mmCIF file of C-alpha atoms in Angstrom:
data_model
loop_
_atom_site.group_PDB
_atom_site.id
_atom_site.type_symbol
_atom_site.label_atom_id
_atom_site.label_comp_id
_atom_site.label_asym_id
_atom_site.label_seq_id
_atom_site.Cartn_x
_atom_site.Cartn_y
_atom_site.Cartn_z
ATOM 1 C CA UNK A 1468 -21.045 14.636 -61.896
ATOM 2 C CA UNK A 1469 -19.395 14.349 -58.476
ATOM 3 C CA UNK A 1470 -21.444 11.380 -57.236
ATOM 4 C CA UNK A 1471 -22.585 13.643 -54.411
ATOM 5 C CA UNK A 1472 -25.726 15.357 -53.183
ATOM 6 C CA UNK A 1473 -24.173 18.612 -54.411
ATOM 7 C CA UNK A 1474 -24.827 17.429 -57.978
ATOM 8 C CA UNK A 1475 -28.383 18.639 -57.316
ATOM 9 C CA UNK A 1476 -28.290 22.313 -58.381
ATOM 10 C CA UNK A 1477 -28.709 24.694 -55.461
ATOM 11 C CA UNK A 1478 -27.575 22.219 -52.774
ATOM 12 C CA UNK A 1479 -24.433 22.985 -50.724
ATOM 13 C CA UNK A 1480 -22.752 20.887 -48.016
ATOM 14 C CA UNK A 1481 -20.480 22.021 -45.197
ATOM 15 C CA UNK A 1482 -18.778 20.111 -42.367
ATOM 16 C CA UNK A 1483 -17.286 21.162 -39.056
ATOM 17 C CA UNK A 1484 -15.827 18.703 -36.578
ATOM 18 C CA UNK A 1485 -13.264 18.116 -33.869
ATOM 19 C CA UNK A 1486 -11.330 14.842 -33.694
ATOM 20 C CA UNK A 1487 -8.595 14.176 -31.132
ATOM 21 C CA UNK A 1488 -7.785 15.532 -27.665
ATOM 22 C CA UNK A 1489 -10.993 14.110 -26.221
ATOM 23 C CA UNK A 1490 -13.166 14.982 -29.213
ATOM 24 C CA UNK A 1491 -14.802 12.902 -31.939
ATOM 25 C CA UNK A 1492 -17.965 14.685 -33.033
ATOM 26 C CA UNK A 1493 -19.189 17.308 -35.456
ATOM 27 C CA UNK A 1494 -21.912 18.854 -37.568
ATOM 28 C CA UNK A 1495 -22.874 18.681 -41.243
ATOM 29 C CA UNK A 1496 -25.156 21.234 -42.877
ATOM 30 C CA UNK A 1497 -27.059 20.716 -46.125
ATOM 31 C CA UNK A 1498 -27.661 24.293 -47.210
ATOM 32 C CA UNK A 1499 -30.192 25.449 -49.831
ATOM 33 C CA UNK A 1500 -29.747 29.234 -50.190
ATOM 34 C CA UNK A 1501 -32.533 29.315 -52.789
ATOM 35 C CA UNK A 1502 -34.821 27.329 -50.465
ATOM 36 C CA UNK A 1503 -36.399 23.941 -51.097
ATOM 37 C CA UNK A 1504 -39.697 22.230 -50.409
ATOM 38 C CA UNK A 1505 -39.016 19.712 -47.655
ATOM 39 C CA UNK A 1506 -40.395 16.710 -45.809
ATOM 40 C CA UNK A 1507 -39.185 14.131 -43.317
ATOM 41 C CA UNK A 1508 -39.679 10.468 -42.475
ATOM 42 C CA UNK A 1509 -38.664 9.265 -38.999
ATOM 43 C CA UNK A 1510 -38.423 5.613 -37.953
ATOM 44 C CA UNK A 1511 -37.117 3.743 -34.954
ATOM 45 C CA UNK A 1512 -37.661 4.316 -31.272
ATOM 46 C CA UNK A 1513 -35.051 6.901 -30.272
ATOM 47 C CA UNK A 1514 -35.290 10.036 -32.442
ATOM 48 C CA UNK A 1515 -33.535 13.311 -31.764
ATOM 49 C CA UNK A 1516 -35.041 15.958 -34.042
ATOM 50 C CA UNK A 1517 -35.898 19.623 -34.432
ATOM 51 C CA UNK A 1518 -38.578 21.453 -36.473
ATOM 52 C CA UNK A 1519 -40.008 18.280 -38.002
ATOM 53 C CA UNK A 1520 -43.680 19.018 -37.276
ATOM 54 C CA UNK A 1521 -43.635 22.057 -39.544
ATOM 55 C CA UNK A 1522 -42.744 19.736 -42.441
ATOM 56 C CA UNK A 1523 -46.153 18.042 -42.273
ATOM 57 C CA UNK A 1524 -48.040 18.786 -45.517
ATOM 58 C CA UNK A 1525 -50.927 20.527 -43.723
ATOM 59 C CA UNK A 1526 -48.725 23.106 -41.992
ATOM 60 C CA UNK A 1527 -47.950 26.667 -43.111
ATOM 61 C CA UNK A 1528 -44.248 26.711 -43.979
ATOM 62 C CA UNK A 1529 -43.555 25.130 -47.365
ATOM 63 C CA UNK A 1530 -39.811 25.626 -47.834
ATOM 64 C CA UNK A 1531 -36.667 25.333 -45.745
ATOM 65 C CA UNK A 1532 -33.265 27.023 -45.855
ATOM 66 C CA UNK A 1533 -31.072 24.216 -44.501
ATOM 67 C CA UNK A 1534 -31.012 20.845 -42.774
ATOM 68 C CA UNK A 1535 -28.661 20.487 -39.811
ATOM 69 C CA UNK A 1536 -27.234 17.026 -39.052
ATOM 70 C CA UNK A 1537 -25.139 16.744 -35.916
ATOM 71 C CA UNK A 1538 -23.474 14.549 -33.366
ATOM 72 C CA UNK A 1539 -23.889 15.130 -29.653
ATOM 73 C CA UNK A 1540 -27.257 13.440 -29.104
ATOM 74 C CA UNK A 1541 -29.928 15.908 -27.921
ATOM 75 C CA UNK A 1542 -27.208 18.385 -26.913
ATOM 76 C CA UNK A 1543 -26.189 18.580 -30.572
ATOM 77 C CA UNK A 1544 -29.518 20.080 -31.586
ATOM 78 C CA UNK A 1545 -27.954 23.358 -30.439
ATOM 79 C CA UNK A 1546 -25.826 23.330 -33.599
ATOM 80 C CA UNK A 1547 -28.907 24.433 -35.556
ATOM 81 C CA UNK A 1548 -28.878 27.724 -33.609
ATOM 82 C CA UNK A 1549 -25.623 28.576 -35.332
ATOM 83 C CA UNK A 1550 -27.105 27.670 -38.706
ATOM 84 C CA UNK A 1551 -29.996 30.038 -37.983
ATOM 85 C CA UNK A 1552 -27.593 32.810 -37.025
ATOM 86 C CA UNK A 1553 -25.615 32.405 -40.249
ATOM 87 C CA UNK A 1554 -28.770 32.377 -42.360
ATOM 88 C CA UNK A 1555 -30.176 35.387 -40.515
ATOM 89 C CA UNK A 1556 -26.982 37.355 -41.094
ATOM 90 C CA UNK A 1557 -27.346 36.544 -44.805
ATOM 91 C CA UNK A 1558 -31.049 37.548 -44.826
ATOM 92 C CA UNK A 1559 -32.209 34.033 -45.673
ATOM 93 C CA UNK A 1560 -35.397 32.746 -44.087
ATOM 94 C CA UNK A 1561 -39.167 32.995 -43.831
ATOM 95 C CA UNK A 1562 -40.070 36.704 -44.148
ATOM 96 C CA UNK A 1563 -41.937 38.068 -41.140
ATOM 97 C CA UNK A 1564 -41.417 41.812 -41.599
ATOM 98 C CA UNK A 1565 -40.997 44.549 -44.176
ATOM 99 C CA UNK A 1566 -37.192 44.708 -44.060
ATOM 100 C CA UNK A 1567 -34.932 42.114 -45.782
ATOM 101 C CA UNK A 1568 -33.269 41.127 -42.498
ATOM 102 C CA UNK A 1569 -36.606 40.441 -40.792
ATOM 103 C CA UNK A 1570 -36.656 36.725 -41.458
ATOM 104 C CA UNK A 1571 -36.924 33.503 -39.460
ATOM 105 C CA UNK A 1572 -34.627 30.858 -40.959
ATOM 106 C CA UNK A 1573 -36.257 27.439 -41.278
ATOM 107 C CA UNK A 1574 -33.768 24.774 -40.169
ATOM 108 C CA UNK A 1575 -35.014 21.261 -39.434
ATOM 109 C CA UNK A 1576 -32.417 18.975 -37.944
ATOM 110 C CA UNK A 1577 -31.578 15.606 -36.454
ATOM 111 C CA UNK A 1578 -28.798 14.221 -34.292
ATOM 112 C CA UNK A 1579 -26.932 10.969 -33.807
ATOM 113 C CA UNK A 1580 -25.829 9.447 -30.516
ATOM 114 C CA UNK A 1581 -22.020 9.590 -30.468
ATOM 115 C CA UNK A 1582 -21.356 10.669 -26.871
ATOM 116 C CA UNK A 1583 -19.076 7.678 -26.028
ATOM 117 C CA UNK A 1584 -16.543 8.831 -28.626
ATOM 118 C CA UNK A 1585 -15.741 12.116 -26.822
ATOM 119 C CA UNK A 1586 -14.904 13.189 -23.286
ATOM 120 C CA UNK A 1587 -18.083 14.089 -21.428
ATOM 121 C CA UNK A 1588 -19.143 17.633 -22.222
ATOM 122 C CA UNK A 1589 -17.426 17.720 -25.620
ATOM 123 C CA UNK A 1590 -20.290 18.040 -28.068
ATOM 124 C CA UNK A 1591 -21.389 20.331 -30.903
ATOM 125 C CA UNK A 1592 -22.860 23.713 -30.075
ATOM 126 C CA UNK A 1593 -24.016 26.696 -32.117
ATOM 127 C CA UNK A 1594 -20.450 27.459 -33.222
ATOM 128 C CA UNK A 1595 -20.323 24.105 -35.036
ATOM 129 C CA UNK A 1596 -23.422 24.896 -37.067
ATOM 130 C CA UNK A 1597 -22.173 28.371 -37.951
ATOM 131 C CA UNK A 1598 -18.755 27.034 -39.029
ATOM 132 C CA UNK A 1599 -20.375 24.300 -41.139
ATOM 133 C CA UNK A 1600 -22.368 26.991 -42.990
ATOM 134 C CA UNK A 1601 -19.195 28.991 -43.551
ATOM 135 C CA UNK A 1602 -17.620 25.880 -45.086
ATOM 136 C CA UNK A 1603 -20.624 24.980 -47.272
ATOM 137 C CA UNK A 1604 -19.905 24.611 -50.982
ATOM 138 C CA UNK A 1605 -21.365 23.014 -54.092
ATOM 139 C CA UNK A 1606 -18.266 20.986 -54.993
ATOM 140 C CA UNK A 1607 -16.951 17.584 -53.872
ATOM 141 C CA UNK A 1608 -18.174 16.413 -50.459
ATOM 142 C CA UNK A 1609 -15.607 15.089 -48.002
ATOM 143 C CA UNK A 1610 -16.485 11.582 -46.805
ATOM 144 C CA UNK A 1611 -15.878 9.406 -43.766
ATOM 145 C CA UNK A 1612 -14.857 10.623 -40.316
ATOM 146 C CA UNK A 1613 -15.955 14.204 -40.906
ATOM 147 C CA UNK A 1614 -18.779 16.495 -39.850
ATOM 148 C CA UNK A 1615 -21.661 14.727 -38.168
ATOM 149 C CA UNK A 1616 -19.928 11.408 -38.898
ATOM 150 C CA UNK A 1617 -16.803 12.199 -36.869
ATOM 151 C CA UNK A 1618 -17.972 10.049 -33.949
ATOM 152 C CA UNK A 1619 -20.343 7.713 -35.776
ATOM 153 C CA UNK A 1620 -20.452 3.938 -35.238
ATOM 154 C CA UNK A 1621 -22.267 1.343 -37.334
ATOM 155 C CA UNK A 1622 -22.551 -1.989 -35.602
ATOM 156 C CA UNK A 1623 -18.997 -3.088 -34.778
ATOM 157 C CA UNK A 1624 -17.255 -0.578 -37.053
ATOM 158 C CA UNK A 1625 -16.566 3.128 -37.368
ATOM 159 C CA UNK A 1626 -19.291 4.895 -39.297
ATOM 160 C CA UNK A 1627 -19.126 8.157 -41.192
ATOM 161 C CA UNK A 1628 -20.571 10.498 -43.781
ATOM 162 C CA UNK A 1629 -21.313 9.195 -47.260
ATOM 163 C CA UNK A 1630 -22.930 10.657 -50.348
ATOM 164 C CA UNK A 1631 -24.021 9.531 -53.812
ATOM 165 C CA UNK A 1632 -26.106 10.701 -56.762
ATOM 166 C CA UNK A 1633 -27.570 9.603 -60.064
ATOM 167 C CA UNK A 1634 -29.505 11.014 -63.009
ATOM 168 C CA UNK A 1635 -32.844 9.414 -63.812
ATOM 169 C CA UNK A 1636 -35.211 10.638 -66.560
ATOM 170 C CA UNK A 1637 -33.210 13.863 -66.647
ATOM 171 C CA UNK A 1638 -33.632 14.593 -62.934
ATOM 172 C CA UNK A 1639 -30.693 14.635 -60.507
ATOM 173 C CA UNK A 1640 -31.243 12.687 -57.289
ATOM 174 C CA UNK A 1641 -28.640 12.831 -54.511
ATOM 175 C CA UNK A 1642 -28.292 11.642 -50.934
ATOM 176 C CA UNK A 1643 -26.098 12.297 -47.927
ATOM 177 C CA UNK A 1644 -26.082 9.837 -45.024
ATOM 178 C CA UNK A 1645 -24.525 9.885 -41.559
ATOM 179 C CA UNK A 1646 -24.008 6.159 -40.937
ATOM 180 C CA UNK A 1647 -24.496 5.427 -37.229
ATOM 181 C CA UNK A 1648 -26.735 2.364 -36.969
ATOM 182 C CA UNK A 1649 -27.321 -0.157 -34.218
ATOM 183 C CA UNK A 1650 -27.305 -2.945 -36.800
ATOM 184 C CA UNK A 1651 -24.295 -4.185 -38.720
ATOM 185 C CA UNK A 1652 -23.567 -2.952 -42.249
ATOM 186 C CA UNK A 1653 -21.253 -5.854 -43.089
ATOM 187 C CA UNK A 1654 -21.369 -9.643 -43.140
ATOM 188 C CA UNK A 1655 -18.805 -10.103 -40.396
ATOM 189 C CA UNK A 1656 -17.843 -13.542 -41.658
ATOM 190 C CA UNK A 1657 -16.792 -12.279 -45.093
ATOM 191 C CA UNK A 1658 -16.310 -8.500 -44.878
ATOM 192 C CA UNK A 1659 -18.909 -7.922 -47.598
ATOM 193 C CA UNK A 1660 -21.351 -5.043 -46.998
ATOM 194 C CA UNK A 1661 -24.986 -6.099 -47.140
ATOM 195 C CA UNK A 1662 -25.509 -3.520 -49.897
ATOM 196 C CA UNK A 1663 -22.369 -4.359 -51.888
ATOM 197 C CA UNK A 1664 -24.405 -5.154 -55.003
ATOM 198 C CA UNK A 1665 -25.361 -1.469 -55.311
ATOM 199 C CA UNK A 1666 -21.899 -0.409 -56.500
ATOM 200 C CA UNK A 1667 -21.847 1.702 -59.670
ATOM 201 C CA UNK A 1668 -18.758 1.581 -61.907
ATOM 202 C CA UNK A 1669 -16.349 0.761 -59.088
ATOM 203 C CA UNK A 1670 -17.390 3.769 -56.972
ATOM 204 C CA UNK A 1671 -16.573 1.931 -53.708
ATOM 205 C CA UNK A 1672 -12.890 1.679 -54.622
ATOM 206 C CA UNK A 1673 -12.668 -1.947 -53.468
ATOM 207 C CA UNK A 1674 -10.573 -4.454 -55.391
ATOM 208 C CA UNK A 1675 -12.362 -7.463 -53.874
ATOM 209 C CA UNK A 1676 -14.365 -8.356 -50.784
ATOM 210 C CA UNK A 1677 -12.131 -10.140 -48.246
ATOM 211 C CA UNK A 1678 -14.050 -13.386 -47.789
ATOM 212 C CA UNK A 1679 -12.810 -13.857 -44.221
ATOM 213 C CA UNK A 1680 -13.995 -12.978 -40.712
ATOM 214 C CA UNK A 1681 -12.697 -9.783 -39.149
ATOM 215 C CA UNK A 1682 -11.281 -9.523 -35.627
ATOM 216 C CA UNK A 1683 -13.713 -7.297 -33.768
ATOM 217 C CA UNK A 1684 -13.385 -8.921 -30.347
ATOM 218 C CA UNK A 1685 -12.270 -5.710 -28.652
ATOM 219 C CA UNK A 1686 -15.183 -3.580 -29.883
ATOM 220 C CA UNK A 1687 -17.942 -2.788 -27.410
ATOM 221 C CA UNK A 1688 -21.444 -2.483 -28.815
ATOM 222 C CA UNK A 1689 -23.164 0.878 -28.439
ATOM 223 C CA UNK A 1690 -26.551 1.087 -26.728
ATOM 224 C CA UNK A 1691 -27.952 4.065 -28.677
ATOM 225 C CA UNK A 1692 -27.450 4.933 -32.330
ATOM 226 C CA UNK A 1693 -29.385 6.563 -35.251
ATOM 227 C CA UNK A 1694 -28.672 7.011 -38.953
ATOM 228 C CA UNK A 1695 -29.711 10.387 -40.351
ATOM 229 C CA UNK A 1696 -29.524 11.945 -43.780
ATOM 230 C CA UNK A 1697 -30.977 13.925 -46.648
ATOM 231 C CA UNK A 1698 -32.286 13.028 -50.092
ATOM 232 C CA UNK A 1699 -32.454 15.878 -52.612
ATOM 233 C CA UNK A 1700 -33.847 16.227 -56.124
ATOM 234 C CA UNK A 1701 -34.071 19.077 -58.614
ATOM 235 C CA UNK A 1702 -37.759 18.367 -59.321
ATOM 236 C CA UNK A 1703 -40.687 20.588 -58.334
ATOM 237 C CA UNK A 1704 -42.548 18.549 -55.706
ATOM 238 C CA UNK A 1705 -45.192 19.235 -53.094
ATOM 239 C CA UNK A 1706 -44.534 18.544 -49.417
ATOM 240 C CA UNK A 1707 -46.568 15.339 -49.666
ATOM 241 C CA UNK A 1708 -44.556 14.188 -52.679
ATOM 242 C CA UNK A 1709 -41.348 15.052 -50.838
ATOM 243 C CA UNK A 1710 -42.518 12.813 -48.015
ATOM 244 C CA UNK A 1711 -42.650 9.893 -50.443
ATOM 245 C CA UNK A 1712 -39.030 10.637 -51.347
ATOM 246 C CA UNK A 1713 -38.023 10.568 -47.661
ATOM 247 C CA UNK A 1714 -39.868 7.267 -47.167
ATOM 248 C CA UNK A 1715 -37.902 5.812 -50.077
ATOM 249 C CA UNK A 1716 -34.663 7.008 -48.480
ATOM 250 C CA UNK A 1717 -35.546 4.908 -45.434
ATOM 251 C CA UNK A 1718 -35.911 1.902 -47.751
ATOM 252 C CA UNK A 1719 -32.352 2.512 -48.883
ATOM 253 C CA UNK A 1720 -31.223 2.652 -45.264
ATOM 254 C CA UNK A 1721 -32.854 -0.699 -44.548
ATOM 255 C CA UNK A 1722 -30.949 -2.300 -47.440
ATOM 256 C CA UNK A 1723 -27.626 -1.226 -45.946
ATOM 257 C CA UNK A 1724 -27.914 -2.281 -42.267
ATOM 258 C CA UNK A 1725 -29.424 -5.239 -40.412
ATOM 259 C CA UNK A 1726 -31.518 -4.806 -38.372
ATOM 260 C CA UNK A 1727 -32.754 -1.315 -39.254
ATOM 261 C CA UNK A 1728 -35.165 1.032 -37.461
ATOM 262 C CA UNK A 1729 -34.781 -0.585 -34.049
ATOM 263 C CA UNK A 1730 -35.971 0.806 -30.725
ATOM 264 C CA UNK A 1731 -32.401 2.038 -30.199
ATOM 265 C CA UNK A 1732 -32.218 3.923 -33.518
ATOM 266 C CA UNK A 1733 -33.967 7.173 -34.357
ATOM 267 C CA UNK A 1734 -33.459 6.889 -38.109
ATOM 268 C CA UNK A 1735 -34.512 10.143 -39.779
ATOM 269 C CA UNK A 1736 -34.379 11.027 -43.483
ATOM 270 C CA UNK A 1737 -35.191 14.493 -44.823
ATOM 271 C CA UNK A 1738 -36.147 15.182 -48.442
ATOM 272 C CA UNK A 1739 -35.510 18.404 -50.362
ATOM 273 C CA UNK A 1740 -36.974 19.410 -53.733
ATOM 274 C CA UNK A 1741 -35.331 22.471 -55.270
ATOM 275 C CA UNK A 1742 -37.966 22.881 -58.009
ATOM 276 C CA UNK A 1743 -35.704 23.288 -61.035
ATOM 277 C CA UNK A 1744 -37.818 21.039 -63.287
ATOM 278 C CA UNK A 1745 -41.490 20.104 -63.406
ATOM 279 C CA UNK A 1746 -42.726 16.524 -63.433
ATOM 280 C CA UNK A 1747 -44.902 15.513 -66.405
ATOM 281 C CA UNK A 1748 -48.550 16.071 -65.603
ATOM 282 C CA UNK A 1749 -50.861 14.337 -68.074
ATOM 283 C CA UNK A 1750 -54.226 13.249 -66.760
ATOM 284 C CA UNK A 1751 -55.385 9.689 -67.305
ATOM 285 C CA UNK A 1752 -57.854 7.120 -66.015
ATOM 286 C CA UNK A 1753 -56.485 7.368 -62.460
ATOM 287 C CA UNK A 1754 -55.711 11.071 -62.344
ATOM 288 C CA UNK A 1755 -52.268 12.476 -63.015
ATOM 289 C CA UNK A 1756 -50.825 9.036 -63.669
ATOM 290 C CA UNK A 1757 -47.762 10.278 -65.549
ATOM 291 C CA UNK A 1758 -46.785 12.450 -62.586
ATOM 292 C CA UNK A 1759 -47.132 9.549 -60.180
ATOM 293 C CA UNK A 1760 -45.064 7.282 -62.427
ATOM 294 C CA UNK A 1761 -42.314 9.910 -62.520
ATOM 295 C CA UNK A 1762 -42.505 10.292 -58.740
ATOM 296 C CA UNK A 1763 -42.118 6.522 -58.337
ATOM 297 C CA UNK A 1764 -39.034 6.660 -60.546
ATOM 298 C CA UNK A 1765 -37.535 9.378 -58.346
ATOM 299 C CA UNK A 1766 -38.356 7.384 -55.214
ATOM 300 C CA UNK A 1767 -36.627 4.290 -56.582
ATOM 301 C CA UNK A 1768 -33.555 6.404 -57.299
ATOM 302 C CA UNK A 1769 -33.730 7.932 -53.807
ATOM 303 C CA UNK A 1770 -33.546 4.474 -52.232
ATOM 304 C CA UNK A 1771 -30.577 3.512 -54.415
ATOM 305 C CA UNK A 1772 -28.546 6.645 -53.765
ATOM 306 C CA UNK A 1773 -29.175 6.500 -50.012
ATOM 307 C CA UNK A 1774 -27.960 2.891 -49.935
ATOM 308 C CA UNK A 1775 -24.841 3.766 -51.912
ATOM 309 C CA UNK A 1776 -24.193 6.797 -49.711
ATOM 310 C CA UNK A 1777 -24.254 4.565 -46.640
ATOM 311 C CA UNK A 1778 -21.751 2.093 -48.094
ATOM 312 C CA UNK A 1779 -19.455 4.936 -49.141
ATOM 313 C CA UNK A 1780 -19.634 6.428 -45.654
ATOM 314 C CA UNK A 1781 -18.715 3.082 -44.101
ATOM 315 C CA UNK A 1782 -15.774 2.445 -46.434
ATOM 316 C CA UNK A 1783 -14.405 5.998 -46.259
ATOM 317 C CA UNK A 1784 -14.357 6.142 -42.446
ATOM 318 C CA UNK A 1785 -11.100 6.113 -40.499
ATOM 319 C CA UNK A 1786 -10.857 4.564 -37.049
ATOM 320 C CA UNK A 1787 -10.710 6.331 -33.710
ATOM 321 C CA UNK A 1788 -9.364 4.928 -30.425
ATOM 322 C CA UNK A 1789 -11.401 1.890 -29.422
ATOM 323 C CA UNK A 1790 -13.317 1.703 -32.686
ATOM 324 C CA UNK A 1791 -11.681 0.368 -35.883
ATOM 325 C CA UNK A 1792 -12.798 1.325 -39.357
ATOM 326 C CA UNK A 1793 -13.584 -1.135 -42.134
ATOM 327 C CA UNK A 1794 -10.193 -0.431 -43.688
ATOM 328 C CA UNK A 1795 -8.469 -1.345 -40.394
ATOM 329 C CA UNK A 1796 -10.201 -4.723 -40.144
ATOM 330 C CA UNK A 1797 -10.086 -5.686 -43.829
ATOM 331 C CA UNK A 1798 -7.228 -3.641 -45.378
ATOM 332 C CA UNK A 1799 -6.777 -6.105 -48.257
ATOM 333 C CA UNK A 1800 -10.087 -4.981 -49.735
ATOM 334 C CA UNK A 1801 -8.443 -1.767 -50.922
ATOM 335 C CA UNK A 1802 -5.311 -3.368 -52.364
ATOM 336 C CA UNK A 1803 -5.147 -4.160 -56.108
#
C-alpha cells in the first residue's frame, strides 16, 4: 500500500505545473482508463466546475474517463480540453460511432482560485491537462506544491496536494485533495492541525506539534479559495451510491478546515467507483440492509481518507514568495 488514491486498482494520477518565473499553478488529473461510475458533491458559494450535471443519477452517462483538477480559476477549466484530447487519441471515451476512435471522452473537472500566486495571464491551459495525462501513473503520488496544488493557499499557509488510502472490509478507499481553503487548517496558537488526531502510524512525519504561535503577520488573506478533490473505491456502486461517497468526502473536508464551505469557497468532491468488487446484497426487513451497511462503512472511510489527505497536503507543501508553508513557520515539528 502506498497510502495514496492509486492504491485503488485502475486509478492513475498525473501532475503538471509551473513554479517560478511568475508562475505558481498547475493541473492534476485522476485518470481511470477502464472507466468508473462517478458522482459529485459541491458545497460553498463560489464553485468553478465542468460536466457536473451529467453526473446526476437520472442522466444518461454512467461512467467517466478522468477527473481534471486545476488551478487558474475559471480559466483553468481549459485544462480539461487537453485531457479530452489525450483520451481521444487513446480511443477512450463514450462511444458515439462505429469506429474505435469515434468517442467523446467524459471529463468532469473543478478548479481552485490561485490567480494571486502567478503573474496575470499565467494559468493552466489545455497543454497542462495533456501533460498531466502523459505523466499519469499508478505508483506513488507526489505531494505538496505540485500539480493543481502548486499555487494553493489554506488560510494563512501554503496549501498543496495530499493523498491517503485505507482498506476497510476488503475494499480499498483512497482520496486526493487539493487543499486551498478560505478557513484555517491549523490552530495558529499551537501549530496543531485541526485534524491532527487522524494520523495513522506516523504518516504525517511529525515528531511533535510545536505548541507555540507562528509568525504569520506578513501573510495577506485571500478573498477567493476552494478545496477540490476525488474519493475513489474499488467497489461496484451506482451513481446515487457514489454521490453518498462524495458527500462523505465533504465531511472529511469539514474536519480539516475551519470554517468550511463558505461563500468564498467552491468546495467540490468527486467520487469514483471502479467496480472491482460487489457489495453484499442480502435483503432484510428494510430492503438491502447489508448493502447499505457496507456503503456506510465505505462512506466513513471516505471521510477519514479525505481528512488525512488534506493534512498531508498541508504538511508536504513548500512555500512560495509571500506565502510560507507549514514547515517554514513551525520547522521544529519535523525535527526528531
